[in-house]
């Protein structure tokens, strides 16, 4: 059964007989179903209690626009998130702050597409949860959350966060995939003077260039086909708060110019608009690329690089952080065990040796995923071993040899690196039958980077299907 059939069932006879409606009304989260005209066709009791204006049509069904008129507040308007799901067809999540009775509250929104027979997204289901208490509990639990470390290099990072957070200076976080760049960005926001305002995050590498401008700067009604309403972009949504741009090294030169202007002038212009809009944001960016080298290759604008590299923070990979891997693994074991409902005492000696000796190419993200898998599958009070793939068992201190990629070091360093990258891509494409998404996940980069590398090397994916 596809998503829209589920939606039709929810909005049809099943709801009318009262059983499913009673179940959904018993859920404390706000649940709404919205059609392509941004009209609410279903809302549970919690959603209706939060709305200040709603009405029903002649048949008694809820027919109210899902944005300011429904909530009466632009800050509670999730129109931009729902619009993104209609356009992208993938689930979208967002967190924002509102003020209620003079107090700040944090809301978490999860939106999911419901597709019709044609495969087109016909409805979006939105679940909104008040996570204010969770945020407060997490803040009390640990100053830096999951950023646990006794390594001197990370202690320096923590000290830097405390120093730069109260300022408005732009921060550039650099580190390999999975090193916790977004956690650092959130810690900066949490310790800043803007902590009561929103932190808005956008993953540049996950959004096609044709949509990125609208995502960042918003658009006016009628700016392009399907632009039925004016929409605020991420810069406006982050006004007075923090804007975090992840994977900034993947954006095009044209987009770099527009971001530079927004940072320098403190104003943006919506797509299809003429009037500038003033914005006040604290800008934090992150990348797993060497932007300095990208500037030399003329792949990244030098002026933007110097504009965002005011406060550089370089996160070390997990393999260079001493015994942090074991400390983090034990932290995740306790945390995930509580979440899943399993009481696991710890790791066996074999598992501890695995954690300490493995090079962790996927860094903290890989470690957390493997611990989560171990917790789920564990049948005793101890995790006996981690499910590390045999092909990935490189140990800390293992170095590449010429036989790993090329026969001998000849030519310039760039030529050598290019050849290794080319061979890696060809092998990955063969193993994944030309699936670009799978190759990108394997390499720990976005699909745009894979497409660019394939173009550089003259590789065609159809040759490996």
XYZ file of C-alpha atoms in Angstrom:
465
model
C 0.000 0.000 0.000
C 1.463 3.361 -0.999
C 1.560 6.435 1.214
C -1.448 8.179 -0.315
C -3.700 5.152 0.073
C -2.823 5.231 3.746
C -3.660 8.949 3.753
C -6.998 8.332 1.985
C -7.847 5.652 4.505
C -7.037 8.019 7.346
C -9.105 10.792 5.830
C -11.961 8.557 4.739
C -14.150 5.906 6.241
C -11.690 4.830 8.920
C -11.692 8.308 10.440
C -15.436 8.638 10.072
C -16.100 5.502 12.098
C -14.293 7.220 14.958
C -11.763 4.539 15.892
C -8.642 5.889 14.183
C -9.652 9.457 14.958
C -9.895 8.542 18.629
C -6.418 6.988 18.459
C -4.897 10.045 16.779
C -6.693 12.405 19.144
C -5.081 10.527 22.016
C -1.586 11.359 20.721
C -0.069 14.402 22.413
C 1.783 15.495 19.274
C 0.096 17.752 16.735
C -0.802 15.806 13.559
C -2.066 17.428 10.358
C -2.567 16.216 6.791
C -2.226 18.911 4.102
C -3.074 18.753 0.399
C -1.239 20.405 -2.510
C -3.223 23.633 -2.080
C -1.803 23.839 1.472
C -5.223 23.162 2.916
C -5.551 21.117 6.106
C -7.791 18.112 5.412
C -7.243 16.482 8.795
C -6.041 17.701 12.194
C -6.072 15.802 15.470
C -7.227 17.286 18.763
C -3.776 18.607 19.722
C -3.382 20.399 16.371
C -6.833 21.972 16.704
C -6.095 23.104 20.252
C -3.031 24.984 18.969
C -4.906 26.649 16.107
C -6.530 30.009 16.744
C -8.641 30.019 13.584
C -10.242 27.085 11.791
C -13.538 26.164 10.188
C -15.262 23.222 8.542
C -16.966 22.999 5.133
C -20.563 21.950 4.422
C -19.681 18.269 4.858
C -18.144 19.005 8.247
C -14.590 18.435 7.060
C -11.753 20.690 8.064
C -10.779 23.017 5.188
C -8.335 25.650 6.384
C -5.094 26.968 4.941
C -2.009 25.599 6.688
C 0.085 28.635 7.510
C -0.405 31.957 9.288
C -4.201 31.921 9.198
C -4.277 28.498 10.862
C -1.785 29.340 13.598
C -1.959 33.124 13.664
C 1.816 33.296 13.935
C 4.518 33.285 11.269
C 6.914 31.668 13.751
C 4.678 28.609 14.047
C 4.148 28.413 10.299
C 5.496 25.172 8.864
C 4.489 26.073 5.302
C 8.117 26.175 4.185
C 8.765 22.630 5.421
C 5.614 21.219 3.835
C 6.397 23.009 0.583
C 9.839 21.392 0.538
C 8.315 17.900 0.864
C 5.893 18.565 -1.996
C 8.798 19.659 -4.202
C 11.416 17.093 -3.179
C 9.259 14.077 -2.348
C 11.430 13.181 0.673
C 10.753 13.492 4.425
C 11.902 16.784 5.938
C 12.605 17.766 9.526
C 12.950 21.143 11.201
C 13.282 22.647 14.668
C 12.160 26.174 15.559
C 11.506 28.377 18.568
C 8.319 30.238 19.525
C 7.404 32.449 22.473
C 4.325 31.539 24.499
C 3.188 33.453 27.569
C 6.545 35.236 27.582
C 8.542 31.978 27.624
C 10.588 30.389 24.853
C 9.475 26.993 23.542
C 11.119 24.630 21.057
C 9.070 22.717 18.484
C 10.235 19.812 16.323
C 8.502 19.200 12.991
C 8.600 15.955 10.978
C 6.914 15.910 7.569
C 6.356 12.892 5.310
C 5.056 12.585 1.719
C 1.874 10.662 0.886
C 1.971 9.729 -2.803
C -0.863 9.005 -5.198
C -1.193 6.313 -7.876
C 0.912 8.392 -10.267
C 3.756 8.532 -7.761
C 3.238 12.265 -7.278
C 3.087 13.638 -3.736
C -0.593 14.461 -3.171
C -0.590 15.070 0.586
C 1.922 15.715 3.342
C 1.515 14.506 6.912
C 3.057 16.810 9.502
C 3.851 15.792 13.080
C 4.804 18.602 15.448
C 6.170 17.974 18.935
C 7.005 20.293 21.821
C 10.598 19.367 22.736
C 11.247 22.243 25.144
C 11.604 19.987 28.165
C 13.830 17.590 26.230
C 16.065 20.495 25.222
C 16.307 21.657 28.830
C 17.078 18.132 30.059
C 19.805 17.700 27.470
C 21.266 21.058 28.406
C 21.478 19.989 32.051
C 22.860 16.544 31.159
C 26.059 17.765 29.529
C 27.467 21.083 28.415
C 28.538 19.685 25.043
C 26.104 16.776 24.660
C 27.587 13.906 22.628
C 30.905 15.741 22.210
C 32.733 13.685 24.802
C 36.519 13.835 24.852
C 39.590 13.784 27.034
C 41.868 14.421 24.074
C 43.848 17.700 24.292
C 42.941 18.692 20.715
C 39.225 18.442 21.483
C 39.608 20.286 24.787
C 41.046 23.133 22.720
C 37.957 22.968 20.500
C 35.690 23.198 23.564
C 37.615 26.225 24.812
C 37.332 27.835 21.365
C 33.574 27.263 21.337
C 33.213 29.051 24.672
C 35.355 31.935 23.411
C 33.731 32.501 20.004
C 30.108 31.664 20.856
C 29.256 35.002 22.557
C 30.532 36.946 19.536
C 28.890 37.440 16.128
C 31.990 36.301 14.229
C 31.588 33.895 11.332
C 32.879 30.377 12.040
C 34.125 27.808 9.514
C 34.166 24.227 10.826
C 36.357 21.824 8.895
C 36.572 18.085 9.395
C 36.057 14.707 7.808
C 32.572 13.295 7.346
C 31.135 12.137 10.648
C 33.421 14.133 12.961
C 30.537 16.079 14.526
C 30.576 19.397 12.668
C 26.858 20.003 13.211
C 27.221 19.223 16.930
C 29.884 21.938 17.134
C 27.618 24.389 15.290
C 24.783 23.665 17.727
C 27.112 24.090 20.707
C 28.173 27.490 19.357
C 24.530 28.516 19.034
C 23.648 27.131 22.473
C 26.391 29.190 24.122
C 25.683 32.354 22.119
C 23.600 35.432 22.888
C 21.175 34.224 20.211
C 20.368 30.919 21.943
C 16.717 31.889 22.525
C 16.274 32.386 18.778
C 16.264 29.815 16.005
C 19.193 27.913 14.613
C 18.374 27.084 11.000
C 20.332 24.339 9.253
C 20.624 23.620 5.556
C 22.685 20.842 3.960
C 23.807 22.436 0.712
C 25.038 19.194 -0.844
C 21.610 17.570 -0.546
C 19.771 20.264 -2.538
C 20.078 20.732 -6.317
C 21.504 24.085 -7.339
C 18.236 24.976 -9.066
C 16.407 24.817 -5.717
C 19.148 26.085 -3.423
C 18.589 29.779 -4.184
C 14.918 29.533 -3.238
C 15.794 27.547 -0.113
C 18.284 30.173 1.044
C 16.626 33.416 -0.027
C 12.950 32.508 -0.429
C 10.728 33.471 -3.344
C 7.845 35.734 -4.235
C 4.473 34.493 -5.374
C 4.603 33.719 -9.092
C 8.417 33.666 -9.212
C 8.291 30.308 -11.007
C 5.841 27.549 -11.826
C 4.344 26.252 -8.603
C 5.274 29.327 -6.533
C 1.697 29.889 -5.338
C 2.682 31.710 -2.163
C 5.450 33.995 -0.989
C 7.941 31.926 0.959
C 10.659 32.938 3.384
C 14.097 31.407 2.852
C 16.550 30.142 5.447
C 18.215 33.552 5.842
C 14.912 35.150 6.852
C 13.912 32.205 9.053
C 17.221 32.560 10.911
C 16.768 36.316 11.499
C 18.230 37.227 14.916
C 19.427 33.620 15.245
C 22.075 31.345 13.691
C 22.270 30.060 10.119
C 24.316 26.887 9.663
C 25.362 25.973 6.111
C 26.739 22.446 5.969
C 28.778 21.259 2.974
C 29.300 24.841 1.821
C 32.154 23.677 -0.420
C 29.692 22.012 -2.808
C 27.786 25.135 -3.899
C 28.248 26.710 -7.321
C 30.239 29.877 -7.990
C 27.060 31.780 -8.838
C 25.538 30.856 -5.477
C 28.766 31.761 -3.694
C 28.462 35.324 -5.016
C 24.909 35.655 -3.659
C 25.861 34.291 -0.254
C 28.842 36.662 -0.107
C 26.571 39.640 -0.817
C 24.126 38.522 1.888
C 26.948 38.308 4.422
C 28.559 41.601 3.465
C 25.419 43.682 3.053
C 23.206 41.995 5.625
C 20.354 41.767 3.141
C 18.887 39.329 0.635
C 16.491 39.510 -2.296
C 13.861 36.814 -2.725
C 13.710 34.951 -6.036
C 11.348 36.898 -8.287
C 11.533 39.975 -6.082
C 13.152 43.392 -6.357
C 13.107 44.758 -2.827
C 16.005 43.889 -0.502
C 15.155 42.311 2.851
C 17.358 43.078 5.858
C 18.570 40.017 7.777
C 20.580 39.706 10.975
C 22.107 36.226 11.257
C 25.098 34.625 12.925
C 26.715 32.620 10.121
C 28.349 29.225 10.738
C 29.562 27.048 7.858
C 31.067 23.576 7.646
C 32.885 21.513 5.042
C 34.844 18.300 4.703
C 36.848 19.812 1.837
C 40.076 21.790 1.850
C 38.615 25.146 0.814
C 42.065 26.723 0.651
C 43.055 24.188 -1.998
C 39.701 24.716 -3.726
C 40.485 28.437 -3.924
C 43.811 27.652 -5.600
C 42.002 25.422 -8.113
C 39.503 28.283 -8.651
C 36.637 26.041 -7.526
C 35.777 28.294 -4.563
C 35.753 32.081 -4.481
C 38.674 33.595 -2.600
C 36.630 36.542 -1.274
C 33.946 34.254 0.186
C 36.598 31.979 1.684
C 38.182 34.842 3.602
C 34.739 36.148 4.597
C 33.665 32.864 6.222
C 37.078 31.795 7.547
C 37.156 34.409 10.325
C 37.223 31.783 13.084
C 38.439 28.423 11.719
C 37.741 25.298 13.774
C 39.367 22.083 12.541
C 37.954 18.880 14.042
C 40.394 15.972 14.303
C 39.300 12.568 12.972
C 38.369 9.996 15.594
C 41.465 7.901 14.850
C 43.635 10.808 16.092
C 41.772 11.274 19.369
C 43.479 8.677 21.572
C 41.024 6.707 23.710
C 38.022 8.847 22.781
C 36.565 6.079 20.609
C 36.079 3.801 23.613
C 34.694 6.623 25.774
C 32.219 7.563 23.055
C 31.272 3.940 22.456
C 30.471 3.485 26.155
C 28.447 6.717 26.126
C 26.428 5.565 23.090
C 25.986 2.097 24.624
C 24.365 3.563 27.741
C 22.297 6.132 25.849
C 21.041 3.767 23.136
C 20.410 0.989 25.638
C 18.096 3.299 27.568
C 16.338 4.432 24.401
C 15.809 0.884 23.119
C 15.000 -0.520 26.559
C 17.946 -2.885 27.009
C 20.246 -3.023 30.012
C 23.707 -3.791 28.654
C 26.619 -3.734 31.081
C 29.423 -3.009 28.627
C 31.745 -4.364 25.956
C 33.725 -7.591 25.991
C 37.532 -7.453 25.827
C 37.353 -8.390 22.131
C 34.911 -5.554 21.388
C 37.061 -3.075 23.315
C 40.115 -4.153 21.312
C 38.118 -3.646 18.106
C 37.115 -0.139 19.141
C 40.643 0.860 20.143
C 42.407 -0.587 17.090
C 39.982 0.261 14.280
C 40.754 3.428 12.262
C 37.091 4.596 12.079
C 37.074 6.097 8.562
C 33.430 7.111 9.121
C 34.380 8.710 12.446
C 31.797 9.256 15.195
C 28.819 8.609 12.905
C 30.169 5.175 11.987
C 30.914 4.390 15.638
C 27.419 5.351 16.760
C 25.768 3.318 13.992
C 27.794 0.204 14.831
C 27.060 0.539 18.548
C 23.352 0.976 17.807
C 23.381 -2.160 15.651
C 25.205 -4.053 18.416
C 22.693 -2.933 21.050
C 19.735 -4.015 18.927
C 21.208 -7.460 18.177
C 22.755 -8.073 21.615
C 21.226 -11.083 23.429
C 23.334 -10.931 26.605
C 24.419 -8.245 29.051
C 27.627 -7.588 27.113
C 28.382 -6.664 23.508
C 30.714 -9.453 22.409
C 31.970 -7.803 19.203
C 31.148 -5.067 16.683
C 30.044 -5.928 13.179
C 32.921 -4.292 11.309
C 33.048 -5.371 7.659
C 36.215 -7.404 6.862
C 37.103 -5.092 3.963
C 37.032 -2.091 6.310
C 39.288 -3.465 9.071
C 42.135 -1.033 8.690
C 43.839 -0.447 11.981
C 45.030 2.777 13.535
C 48.491 3.528 12.163
C 47.922 1.557 8.943
C 49.358 3.472 6.016
C 48.617 3.165 2.348
C 51.261 1.596 0.138
C 51.746 2.009 -3.582
C 49.948 -1.295 -4.143
C 46.798 0.177 -2.553
C 46.111 2.399 -5.534
C 49.010 2.832 -7.973
C 52.105 0.874 -8.863
C 54.652 3.573 -8.034
C 54.708 7.280 -7.166
C 55.343 9.009 -10.492
C 54.314 12.461 -11.705
C 53.042 15.302 -9.525
C 51.186 14.740 -6.264
C 47.960 15.948 -7.899
C 48.366 13.378 -10.692
C 48.858 10.626 -8.138
C 45.805 11.703 -6.125
C 43.671 11.992 -9.261
C 44.651 8.482 -10.355
C 43.792 6.997 -6.966
C 40.431 8.819 -6.985
C 39.712 7.605 -10.523
C 40.464 3.980 -9.630
C 38.396 4.272 -6.448
C 35.404 5.631 -8.386
C 35.615 2.926 -11.030
C 35.766 0.178 -8.398
C 32.899 1.717 -6.385
C 30.735 2.091 -9.505
C 31.363 -1.532 -10.452
C 30.473 -2.787 -6.989
C 27.302 -0.657 -6.882
C 26.306 -1.199 -10.540
C 26.497 2.477 -11.382
C 24.260 3.642 -8.500
C 25.521 7.173 -7.765
C 23.697 7.476 -4.443
C 25.260 4.263 -3.126
C 28.715 5.359 -4.294
C 28.309 8.739 -2.568
C 27.250 7.058 0.681
C 30.223 4.705 0.471
C 32.631 7.586 -0.165
C 31.101 9.808 2.512
C 30.402 12.682 0.099
C 27.325 14.049 -1.658
C 26.137 12.949 -5.100
C 27.111 16.279 -6.630
C 30.765 15.608 -5.788
C 30.582 12.152 -7.394
C 29.051 13.614 -10.581
C 31.767 16.272 -10.720
C 34.561 13.742 -10.265
C 33.071 11.464 -12.930
C 32.939 14.387 -15.346
C 36.560 15.286 -14.563
C 37.716 11.713 -15.204
C 35.443 11.061 -18.203
C 33.623 8.257 -16.402
C 30.106 7.317 -17.549
C 27.890 5.462 -15.078
C 26.097 3.514 -17.828
C 29.353 1.595 -18.403
C 28.997 -0.001 -14.965
C 25.320 -0.901 -14.806
